[in-house]
Amino acid sequence: MADASSVEKNASVTPTIVVDDEKELARMGYKQELKRDLTLLQNFGVSFSIISVITGVPSLFLYGLNTGGPAVMVWGFVVVSFFTILVGLAMGEVCSAHPTSGGPYFWAAMLSEPKNAPLASWVTGWFNLLGQVAVTTGISFAAANFISTLATFNTNFVPEPRITIGIYAGVLICQGLINTFGVHLLKYINNVSIWWHAVGTTAVVISILAAAPSHQSAKFVFRTFIDNTGVDGVGWSERASPAYVVVIGILMAQYTLTGFDGSAHMTEETHNAAMAGSVGIIMAIGVSAVLGWFLILGLLFSIQDLDGTVNSATGQPVAQIFLDTVGEKGAIVLMVIVIGAMFFCGVFSVTSNSRMMYAFARDGGFPGHRLFRKVNPRTQSPVRTVWLACTLSFILGLPSLGSSVAFSAATSIATIGLYISYGIPIALRVVYRKRFKRGPFHLGPFSYPVAITACVWILFISVAFILPQANPVDTQTLNYAIVAVGIVIVYSLGFWLISARKWFIGPIKQIQADEMSIDATDSEKDTKAAQVSVEQKA
């Protein structure tokens, strides 16, 4: 992070770059409606803040300890980081060619055969929307859980699901208000968030390692396998195999390294977007991978009593580690650092979420699109989709009132939804590679093998994270990720066959629609009139 000032300096904007960005957006058929004032550093900061290792790792630390233990947490994070960087490289290449806030669903249309472009765009958009909503749910619900845990320190407060849901609603409202009235401050909040995450994570690790009365052995951290997936004592390693536990155990790592499409969704607000969006994606993954592994090692080495940590009265192993190492007062400080990071993470998740919904609504992609495609003229931001994002995220968090595994299921939904939406355009780029026109960022001869490997990995995790996580499976332990993913598949394909195929044409060239003086999504007739052939788009 020491080079942040130089990055900022190098990202300084000239009038020529501004004009080029607007020309590139116009080439893709869109007007410059959003305020373009983000630099490379700030674009990176959005994805870095959404990935937020100090959110993802503590959120699923208990899940990781029970599902594979330290060995799977440590080495799983290394393996997941490697493949996630490949996904990011493949995405960065596509983002450079098509830097628009629509992100994956726009890319899918541009990379498909013309006759299949609307369907590819439709399905990708719905999976991206599902993932965006679910990741906001996971982030903000984790913040609510940690606030509830902090409230138990030196008090008689006992967290209950209904109270946590209330705190969760309050967190979402605050994040929505910042994205509504503080949009002009987002770039400054972004800068604070970058340093909060980097310095805060480092401070947490150094504090607990330095203050810990004793440290776990290297054997414990790097080689200990634990299977506590059995509700009745019989875990998946016994019922199935240890390999099954390893596969479902990498959820902590993969969920943590999720959300880097935020850089793509912010490209219409970023200078030199064709390069900055791609570099922002890859930088965010790389820095987060190093920082995340550092955090996991620090927490594992600092565990004082494994059983006491797993079965902590606080309900959060990370909070127990803080209490056991730095004492109650120190733990309060470290919890504030973690909660602050989670809040920043949620703010920018709502930002990214709302931009994706705005772009999808702009192209008529979901019910009520005429309402949600509007941009507030004063703030130059999509305020309506900000509150749509908050509302849907709150609804997705409600199952936690009656399920013991609801949170891990929500993180599975986020991971599957987002990665499928990443994988579709990458796969199309492989299948129709001769149609692909590179942007300024490209991988040269490595492009094809990197993209293929990324697709295989995404297919693997999409299956792995709908598998049962606790044994036996019942109404309390069901991984309802498969239900949410199934609903999106049935809805998107069913609605497509029944209705959407007759009127949804994929990304609409806004500029040409305006020139023809029509509303490009008012009717099937007008939609077809506004359409520019996908051959011309591509």
Coordinates of C-alpha atoms in Angstrom, one line a residue:
M1 CA 0.0 0.0 0.0
A2 CA 3.0 2.2 0.2
D3 CA 2.6 3.0 -3.5
A4 CA -0.9 4.3 -3.1
S5 CA 0.1 7.9 -3.7
S6 CA 2.0 7.1 -6.8
V7 CA -0.9 5.1 -8.1
E8 CA -3.2 8.0 -7.5
K9 CA -0.7 10.3 -9.2
N10 CA -0.4 8.0 -12.2
A11 CA -4.2 7.9 -12.5
S12 CA -4.5 11.6 -12.8
V13 CA -7.0 12.6 -15.4
T14 CA -6.5 14.7 -18.5
P15 CA -9.3 16.1 -20.6
T16 CA -8.3 13.7 -23.4
I17 CA -8.9 10.7 -21.2
V18 CA -12.3 12.0 -20.2
V19 CA -13.3 12.5 -23.8
D20 CA -12.0 9.0 -24.7
D21 CA -14.0 7.4 -21.9
E22 CA -17.2 9.1 -23.0
K23 CA -16.5 8.1 -26.6
E24 CA -15.9 4.5 -25.6
L25 CA -19.2 4.5 -23.7
A26 CA -21.0 6.0 -26.7
R27 CA -19.5 3.3 -28.9
M28 CA -21.2 0.8 -26.7
G29 CA -24.4 2.8 -27.0
Y30 CA -24.7 4.6 -23.7
K31 CA -24.8 8.2 -22.5
Q32 CA -22.6 9.5 -19.7
E33 CA -25.2 9.8 -17.0
L34 CA -23.2 8.7 -13.9
K35 CA -20.6 11.1 -12.5
R36 CA -17.2 10.0 -13.7
D37 CA -14.7 11.0 -11.1
L38 CA -13.0 7.8 -9.8
T39 CA -9.4 7.1 -10.3
L40 CA -7.6 3.7 -10.6
L41 CA -6.9 3.6 -6.9
Q42 CA -10.6 4.3 -6.1
N43 CA -11.8 1.8 -8.6
F44 CA -9.5 -0.8 -6.9
G45 CA -10.7 0.4 -3.6
V46 CA -14.3 -0.6 -4.4
S47 CA -13.5 -4.2 -5.1
F48 CA -10.9 -4.3 -2.3
S49 CA -13.5 -3.1 0.1
I50 CA -16.1 -5.5 -1.1
I51 CA -13.7 -8.5 -0.9
S52 CA -12.8 -7.3 2.5
V53 CA -10.8 -10.2 4.0
I54 CA -11.4 -8.9 7.5
T55 CA -15.1 -9.3 6.8
G56 CA -15.1 -12.7 5.0
V57 CA -12.6 -14.6 7.2
P58 CA -14.1 -13.6 10.6
S59 CA -17.7 -14.2 9.2
L60 CA -17.0 -17.8 8.4
F61 CA -14.2 -18.6 10.8
L62 CA -16.4 -20.9 12.9
Y63 CA -17.6 -22.6 9.7
G64 CA -13.9 -23.1 8.7
L65 CA -12.9 -24.5 12.1
N66 CA -15.7 -27.0 12.0
T67 CA -15.5 -27.9 8.3
G68 CA -11.9 -29.1 7.7
G69 CA -10.2 -27.1 10.5
P70 CA -6.9 -25.2 10.2
A71 CA -5.3 -27.3 7.4
V72 CA -8.3 -26.7 5.1
M73 CA -8.5 -23.1 6.1
V74 CA -4.8 -22.4 5.4
W75 CA -4.1 -24.5 2.3
G76 CA -7.6 -24.1 0.9
F77 CA -7.1 -20.3 0.9
V78 CA -3.9 -20.7 -1.1
V79 CA -5.6 -22.9 -3.7
V80 CA -8.7 -20.8 -4.0
S81 CA -6.5 -17.6 -4.3
F82 CA -4.6 -19.1 -7.2
F83 CA -7.8 -20.0 -9.2
T84 CA -9.5 -16.8 -8.2
I85 CA -6.6 -14.8 -9.7
L86 CA -7.1 -16.7 -13.0
V87 CA -10.8 -15.9 -12.9
G88 CA -9.9 -12.2 -12.3
L89 CA -7.4 -12.2 -15.2
A90 CA -10.0 -13.7 -17.6
M91 CA -12.6 -11.2 -16.4
G92 CA -10.1 -8.3 -16.6
E93 CA -9.5 -9.0 -20.3
V94 CA -13.3 -8.9 -21.1
C95 CA -13.8 -5.9 -18.9
S96 CA -11.1 -4.0 -20.8
A97 CA -12.9 -4.7 -24.1
H98 CA -16.4 -3.7 -22.7
P99 CA -16.0 -1.2 -19.7
T100 CA -19.6 -0.6 -18.7
S101 CA -21.5 -0.7 -15.5
G102 CA -23.6 -3.6 -16.8
G103 CA -20.5 -5.8 -16.3
P104 CA -21.0 -9.5 -16.9
Y105 CA -24.5 -9.4 -18.4
F106 CA -23.4 -6.8 -21.0
W107 CA -20.3 -8.9 -21.7
A108 CA -22.4 -12.0 -22.3
A109 CA -24.4 -10.2 -25.0
M110 CA -21.4 -8.8 -26.7
L111 CA -19.5 -12.2 -26.7
S112 CA -22.4 -14.4 -27.9
E113 CA -23.7 -15.3 -31.3
P114 CA -26.2 -12.5 -32.2
K115 CA -29.2 -14.9 -32.1
N116 CA -28.2 -16.1 -28.6
A117 CA -27.1 -12.8 -27.2
P118 CA -30.4 -11.8 -25.5
L119 CA -30.7 -15.2 -23.6
A120 CA -27.1 -15.1 -22.5
S121 CA -27.5 -11.6 -21.3
W122 CA -30.7 -12.4 -19.5
V123 CA -29.5 -15.4 -17.6
T124 CA -26.1 -13.8 -16.7
G125 CA -27.9 -10.7 -15.5
W126 CA -30.2 -12.7 -13.2
F127 CA -27.4 -14.7 -11.7
N128 CA -25.3 -11.5 -11.1
L129 CA -28.3 -9.9 -9.5
L130 CA -28.8 -12.9 -7.2
G131 CA -25.1 -12.9 -6.3
Q132 CA -25.0 -9.1 -5.7
V133 CA -28.0 -9.2 -3.4
A134 CA -26.7 -12.3 -1.5
V135 CA -23.2 -10.8 -1.0
T136 CA -24.7 -7.6 0.5
T137 CA -26.8 -9.9 2.7
G138 CA -23.7 -11.8 3.9
I139 CA -21.7 -8.7 4.5
S140 CA -24.3 -6.7 6.4
F141 CA -25.7 -9.6 8.4
A142 CA -22.1 -10.4 9.5
A143 CA -21.8 -6.8 10.7
A144 CA -25.1 -7.2 12.6
N145 CA -23.8 -10.4 14.2
F146 CA -20.5 -8.8 15.3
I147 CA -22.4 -5.8 16.7
S148 CA -24.5 -8.1 18.7
T149 CA -21.5 -10.0 20.0
L150 CA -19.7 -6.8 20.9
A151 CA -22.8 -5.8 23.0
T152 CA -22.3 -8.9 25.1
F153 CA -18.9 -7.7 26.4
N154 CA -19.1 -6.9 30.1
T155 CA -23.0 -6.8 29.9
N156 CA -25.9 -9.2 30.5
F157 CA -27.1 -8.7 26.9
V158 CA -28.0 -12.0 25.1
P159 CA -28.3 -11.8 21.3
E160 CA -31.5 -13.2 19.9
P161 CA -32.4 -13.7 16.2
R162 CA -35.1 -11.0 16.2
I163 CA -32.7 -8.5 17.8
T164 CA -30.0 -9.3 15.3
I165 CA -32.5 -8.9 12.4
G166 CA -33.3 -5.4 13.8
I167 CA -29.6 -4.5 13.9
Y168 CA -29.3 -5.9 10.4
A169 CA -32.1 -3.6 9.2
G170 CA -30.4 -0.6 10.9
V171 CA -27.1 -1.4 9.2
L172 CA -28.7 -1.7 5.7
I173 CA -30.6 1.6 6.3
C174 CA -27.4 3.4 7.2
Q175 CA -25.6 2.0 4.2
G176 CA -28.5 3.0 2.0
L177 CA -28.5 6.6 3.4
I178 CA -24.8 7.0 2.7
N179 CA -25.4 5.8 -0.9
T180 CA -28.3 8.2 -1.2
F181 CA -27.1 11.4 0.4
G182 CA -23.4 10.9 0.6
V183 CA -22.7 9.8 -2.9
H184 CA -20.4 12.8 -3.5
L185 CA -18.4 11.6 -0.5
L186 CA -18.0 8.0 -1.7
K187 CA -14.6 8.4 -3.2
Y188 CA -13.3 9.9 0.0
I189 CA -15.0 7.1 2.1
N190 CA -13.4 4.7 -0.4
N191 CA -9.9 6.1 0.4
V192 CA -10.6 5.7 4.1
S193 CA -11.8 2.2 3.5
I194 CA -8.7 1.1 1.7
W195 CA -6.4 2.2 4.6
W196 CA -8.9 0.9 7.2
H197 CA -8.8 -2.5 5.7
A198 CA -5.0 -2.6 5.1
V199 CA -3.8 -1.0 8.3
G200 CA -6.7 -2.5 10.4
T201 CA -6.1 -6.0 9.3
T202 CA -2.3 -5.7 10.0
A203 CA -3.0 -4.1 13.4
V204 CA -5.4 -6.9 14.4
V205 CA -2.9 -9.7 13.5
I206 CA 0.1 -8.0 15.1
S207 CA -1.9 -7.3 18.3
I208 CA -3.1 -10.8 18.9
L209 CA 0.2 -12.4 18.0
A210 CA 2.1 -10.1 20.3
A211 CA -0.3 -10.3 23.2
A212 CA -1.1 -14.0 23.0
P213 CA 0.0 -15.9 26.2
S214 CA 0.9 -18.9 24.1
H215 CA 0.8 -19.8 20.4
Q216 CA -0.4 -22.9 18.6
S217 CA 2.3 -25.1 16.9
A218 CA 3.0 -25.1 13.2
K219 CA 1.6 -28.7 13.1
F220 CA -1.7 -27.5 14.4
V221 CA -2.0 -24.6 12.0
F222 CA -0.8 -26.3 8.8
R223 CA -1.7 -30.0 9.3
T224 CA -4.7 -30.3 11.7
F225 CA -7.9 -31.6 10.0
I226 CA -11.2 -31.3 12.0
D227 CA -14.6 -32.5 11.0
N228 CA -17.4 -31.1 13.2
T229 CA -20.0 -31.2 10.5
G230 CA -22.1 -33.8 12.3
V231 CA -25.0 -32.4 14.3
D232 CA -25.4 -35.8 15.9
G233 CA -21.7 -36.4 16.1
V234 CA -21.3 -38.2 12.8
G235 CA -19.6 -35.9 10.3
W236 CA -19.3 -36.0 6.5
S237 CA -15.8 -37.4 6.7
E238 CA -17.3 -40.5 8.3
R239 CA -20.5 -40.7 6.3
A240 CA -18.9 -39.7 3.0
S241 CA -15.1 -39.0 3.0
P242 CA -12.6 -36.4 4.3
A243 CA -12.4 -35.2 0.7
Y244 CA -16.0 -34.1 0.8
V245 CA -15.3 -32.0 3.9
V246 CA -12.3 -30.4 2.2
V247 CA -14.5 -29.5 -0.8
I248 CA -17.3 -27.9 1.2
G249 CA -14.7 -26.4 3.6
I250 CA -13.2 -24.0 1.0
L251 CA -16.4 -21.9 1.1
M252 CA -14.7 -19.6 3.6
A253 CA -11.9 -18.8 1.2
Q254 CA -14.0 -18.6 -1.9
Y255 CA -16.7 -16.4 -0.3
T256 CA -14.0 -14.1 1.0
L257 CA -12.5 -13.6 -2.4
T258 CA -15.8 -12.6 -4.0
G259 CA -17.3 -9.4 -5.3
F260 CA -14.4 -8.1 -7.4
D261 CA -16.8 -7.4 -10.2
G262 CA -17.4 -4.2 -8.3
S263 CA -14.5 -2.6 -10.3
A264 CA -16.4 -3.5 -13.5
H265 CA -19.7 -2.1 -12.3
M266 CA -17.9 1.2 -11.5
T267 CA -16.2 1.6 -14.9
E268 CA -18.7 4.2 -16.0
E269 CA -17.6 6.3 -13.1
T270 CA -13.9 5.7 -13.5
H271 CA -11.4 7.5 -15.7
N272 CA -9.4 5.5 -18.2
A273 CA -12.0 2.8 -17.6
A274 CA -10.8 0.3 -20.2
M275 CA -7.5 -0.1 -18.3
A276 CA -8.4 0.9 -14.7
G277 CA -11.4 -1.5 -14.4
S278 CA -9.2 -4.5 -15.3
V279 CA -6.3 -3.5 -13.2
G280 CA -8.6 -2.8 -10.3
I281 CA -10.0 -6.3 -10.4
I282 CA -6.6 -8.0 -10.4
M283 CA -5.1 -5.7 -7.8
A284 CA -8.0 -6.3 -5.5
I285 CA -7.7 -10.1 -5.7
G286 CA -3.9 -10.1 -5.3
V287 CA -3.7 -7.8 -2.4
S288 CA -6.7 -9.5 -0.7
A289 CA -5.1 -12.9 -1.2
V290 CA -1.9 -12.0 0.6
L291 CA -3.7 -10.0 3.4
G292 CA -6.3 -12.8 3.9
W293 CA -3.7 -15.5 4.3
F294 CA -1.8 -13.3 6.8
L295 CA -5.0 -12.9 8.8
I296 CA -5.9 -16.6 8.8
L297 CA -2.4 -17.5 10.1
G298 CA -2.5 -14.8 12.8
L299 CA -5.9 -16.0 14.1
L300 CA -5.0 -19.7 14.1
F301 CA -1.6 -19.3 15.8
S302 CA -3.3 -17.1 18.5
I303 CA -6.0 -19.7 19.5
Q304 CA -5.6 -20.4 23.2
D305 CA -8.1 -23.2 23.7
L306 CA -9.6 -24.8 20.6
D307 CA -12.8 -26.1 22.3
G308 CA -13.3 -22.9 24.1
T309 CA -12.9 -20.9 20.9
V310 CA -15.3 -23.1 18.9
N311 CA -17.9 -23.2 21.6
S312 CA -17.4 -19.6 22.7
A313 CA -20.3 -18.0 24.6
T314 CA -19.9 -15.0 22.3
G315 CA -20.9 -17.2 19.4
Q316 CA -17.9 -15.8 17.4
P317 CA -14.6 -17.6 17.6
V318 CA -12.7 -14.5 16.4
A319 CA -14.2 -12.5 19.3
Q320 CA -13.1 -15.2 21.7
I321 CA -9.6 -15.1 20.3
F322 CA -9.5 -11.4 20.9
L323 CA -10.7 -11.8 24.5
D324 CA -8.1 -14.5 25.2
T325 CA -5.2 -12.6 23.8
V326 CA -5.7 -8.8 24.4
G327 CA -8.3 -8.8 27.1
E328 CA -11.7 -7.3 27.1
K329 CA -10.7 -3.6 26.5
G330 CA -8.3 -4.6 23.8
A331 CA -11.0 -6.9 22.3
I332 CA -13.4 -4.0 22.1
V333 CA -10.9 -2.0 20.0
L334 CA -10.3 -4.9 17.7
M335 CA -14.0 -5.6 17.3
V336 CA -14.6 -2.0 16.4
I337 CA -11.9 -2.4 13.7
V338 CA -13.6 -5.5 12.3
I339 CA -17.1 -4.0 12.4
G340 CA -15.9 -0.8 10.8
A341 CA -14.4 -2.8 7.9
M342 CA -17.6 -4.8 7.6
F343 CA -19.6 -1.6 7.4
F344 CA -17.4 -0.1 4.7
C345 CA -17.6 -3.4 2.9
G346 CA -21.4 -3.2 3.0
V347 CA -21.5 0.4 1.8
F348 CA -19.6 -0.4 -1.3
S349 CA -21.4 -3.7 -1.9
V350 CA -24.7 -1.6 -2.0
T351 CA -22.9 0.8 -4.3
S352 CA -21.9 -2.0 -6.7
N353 CA -25.2 -3.7 -6.4
S354 CA -27.2 -0.6 -7.2
R355 CA -25.1 0.1 -10.3
M356 CA -25.6 -3.4 -11.6
M357 CA -29.4 -3.1 -11.0
Y358 CA -29.5 0.3 -12.7
A359 CA -27.7 -1.0 -15.8
F360 CA -30.0 -4.1 -16.0
A361 CA -33.1 -1.9 -15.5
R362 CA -31.7 0.5 -18.2
D363 CA -31.9 -2.4 -20.6
G364 CA -35.4 -3.6 -19.4
G365 CA -34.0 -6.6 -17.6
F366 CA -36.4 -7.0 -14.7
P367 CA -39.9 -6.1 -13.6
G368 CA -40.4 -2.4 -12.7
H369 CA -37.4 -1.4 -14.9
R370 CA -39.1 1.9 -15.9
L371 CA -39.0 2.9 -12.2
F372 CA -35.5 1.7 -11.4
R373 CA -33.6 2.9 -14.4
K374 CA -33.9 6.5 -13.3
V375 CA -30.8 8.5 -12.2
N376 CA -31.2 11.2 -9.6
P377 CA -30.3 14.4 -11.5
R378 CA -28.8 16.1 -8.4
T379 CA -26.5 13.4 -7.2
Q380 CA -26.1 11.6 -10.6
S381 CA -26.6 8.3 -8.9
P382 CA -29.3 5.5 -9.1
V383 CA -30.9 6.2 -5.8
R384 CA -33.9 3.9 -6.5
T385 CA -31.8 0.9 -7.1
V386 CA -29.9 1.6 -3.9
W387 CA -33.0 1.0 -1.9
L388 CA -34.1 -1.9 -4.0
A389 CA -30.7 -3.5 -3.2
C390 CA -31.1 -2.9 0.5
T391 CA -34.7 -4.2 0.5
L392 CA -33.9 -7.4 -1.3
S393 CA -30.9 -8.0 0.9
F394 CA -33.0 -7.6 4.0
I395 CA -35.5 -10.2 2.7
L396 CA -32.8 -12.7 1.9
G397 CA -31.6 -12.4 5.5
L398 CA -34.9 -13.3 7.0
P399 CA -34.4 -17.1 6.9
S400 CA -31.8 -16.7 9.7
L401 CA -34.8 -16.5 12.1
G402 CA -35.5 -20.2 11.6
S403 CA -32.3 -21.8 10.4
S404 CA -29.1 -22.7 12.1
V405 CA -27.1 -22.7 8.8
A406 CA -28.8 -19.7 7.1
F407 CA -25.8 -17.5 7.1
S408 CA -23.4 -20.1 5.5
A409 CA -26.2 -20.7 2.9
A410 CA -26.4 -17.0 2.1
T411 CA -22.7 -16.9 1.5
S412 CA -23.0 -20.0 -0.7
I413 CA -25.7 -18.2 -2.7
A414 CA -23.5 -15.1 -3.1
T415 CA -20.5 -17.2 -4.2
I416 CA -22.5 -19.3 -6.7
G417 CA -24.5 -16.5 -8.1
L418 CA -21.6 -14.2 -8.7
Y419 CA -19.2 -16.8 -10.0
I420 CA -21.7 -18.2 -12.5
S421 CA -22.3 -14.7 -13.8
Y422 CA -18.5 -14.3 -14.1
G423 CA -18.2 -17.7 -15.8
I424 CA -20.8 -17.3 -18.6
P425 CA -19.0 -14.4 -20.4
I426 CA -15.6 -16.0 -19.8
A427 CA -16.9 -19.3 -21.4
L428 CA -18.5 -17.3 -24.3
R429 CA -15.1 -15.6 -24.8
V430 CA -13.6 -19.1 -25.2
V431 CA -16.3 -20.5 -27.5
Y432 CA -16.4 -17.5 -29.7
R433 CA -12.8 -16.4 -29.3
K434 CA -12.5 -15.4 -33.0
R435 CA -15.2 -12.7 -32.4
F436 CA -13.5 -11.2 -29.4
K437 CA -11.9 -7.8 -29.9
R438 CA -9.3 -7.1 -27.2
G439 CA -9.1 -4.0 -25.2
P440 CA -5.9 -2.4 -23.9
F441 CA -5.5 -5.1 -21.2
H442 CA -5.1 -8.6 -22.6
L443 CA -3.2 -11.8 -21.8
G444 CA -1.7 -12.5 -25.2
P445 CA -1.1 -16.3 -25.7
F446 CA -2.1 -17.0 -22.1
S447 CA -5.7 -15.8 -22.7
Y448 CA -7.2 -19.1 -23.9
P449 CA -5.7 -21.4 -21.3
V450 CA -6.4 -19.0 -18.4
A451 CA -10.1 -18.6 -19.5
I452 CA -10.6 -22.4 -19.8
T453 CA -9.1 -23.0 -16.4
A454 CA -11.3 -20.3 -14.9
C455 CA -14.4 -21.8 -16.4
V456 CA -13.6 -25.3 -15.0
W457 CA -13.0 -23.9 -11.5
I458 CA -16.3 -21.9 -11.6
L459 CA -18.1 -25.1 -12.6
F460 CA -16.5 -27.0 -9.7
I461 CA -17.4 -24.5 -7.0
S462 CA -20.9 -24.0 -8.3
V463 CA -21.6 -27.7 -7.6
A464 CA -19.6 -27.8 -4.4
F465 CA -21.4 -25.0 -2.6
I466 CA -24.9 -26.4 -3.1
L467 CA -23.9 -29.6 -1.4
P468 CA -25.2 -30.2 2.2
Q469 CA -22.9 -28.6 4.8
A470 CA -24.2 -30.3 8.0
N471 CA -25.1 -34.0 8.6
P472 CA -27.9 -35.1 8.8
V473 CA -29.9 -32.9 6.5
D474 CA -33.2 -31.6 7.9
T475 CA -35.2 -28.3 7.9
Q476 CA -32.7 -26.8 10.3
T477 CA -29.6 -27.8 8.5
L478 CA -30.7 -27.6 4.8
N479 CA -28.3 -25.6 2.6
Y480 CA -31.0 -23.5 1.0
A481 CA -28.5 -22.2 -1.6
I482 CA -29.8 -24.9 -4.0
V483 CA -33.4 -23.5 -3.4
A484 CA -32.3 -19.9 -4.2
V485 CA -30.2 -20.9 -7.2
G486 CA -33.1 -23.2 -8.4
I487 CA -35.6 -20.3 -8.2
V488 CA -33.4 -18.1 -10.3
I489 CA -32.9 -20.8 -12.9
V490 CA -36.6 -21.7 -13.1
Y491 CA -37.6 -18.0 -13.1
S492 CA -35.1 -16.7 -15.6
L493 CA -35.6 -19.6 -18.1
G494 CA -39.3 -20.0 -17.4
F495 CA -40.0 -16.3 -17.8
W496 CA -37.8 -16.2 -20.8
L497 CA -39.8 -18.9 -22.6
I498 CA -43.1 -17.5 -21.6
S499 CA -42.5 -13.8 -22.2
A500 CA -39.1 -12.2 -22.1
R501 CA -37.8 -13.8 -25.4
K502 CA -40.5 -11.8 -27.2
W503 CA -39.2 -8.4 -26.0
F504 CA -35.9 -8.6 -24.2
I505 CA -33.1 -8.0 -26.7
G506 CA -30.2 -7.6 -24.4
P507 CA -28.3 -4.3 -23.9
I508 CA -30.1 -1.5 -25.7
K509 CA -28.1 1.2 -27.4
Q510 CA -29.4 4.1 -25.4
I511 CA -28.0 6.8 -27.7
Q512 CA -29.7 5.5 -30.9
A513 CA -33.0 5.0 -29.0
D514 CA -32.9 8.6 -28.0
E515 CA -32.1 9.8 -31.5
M516 CA -35.2 7.9 -32.7
S517 CA -37.3 9.7 -29.9
I518 CA -38.7 6.5 -28.4
D519 CA -38.6 4.8 -25.1
A520 CA -36.6 1.7 -25.9
T521 CA -38.4 -0.5 -23.3
D522 CA -42.0 0.8 -23.5
S523 CA -43.2 -1.9 -25.8
E524 CA -42.2 -4.8 -27.9
K525 CA -42.6 -2.7 -31.0
D526 CA -40.5 0.2 -29.7
T527 CA -37.9 -2.2 -28.3
K528 CA -37.4 -3.7 -31.7
A529 CA -37.2 -0.3 -33.3
A530 CA -34.5 0.7 -30.8
Q531 CA -32.4 -2.4 -31.3
V532 CA -29.2 -2.1 -33.1
S533 CA -28.1 -5.5 -34.5
V534 CA -25.8 -7.4 -32.2
E535 CA -23.5 -7.9 -35.2
Q536 CA -23.0 -4.1 -35.3
K537 CA -22.5 -4.1 -31.5
A538 CA -19.9 -6.8 -31.6

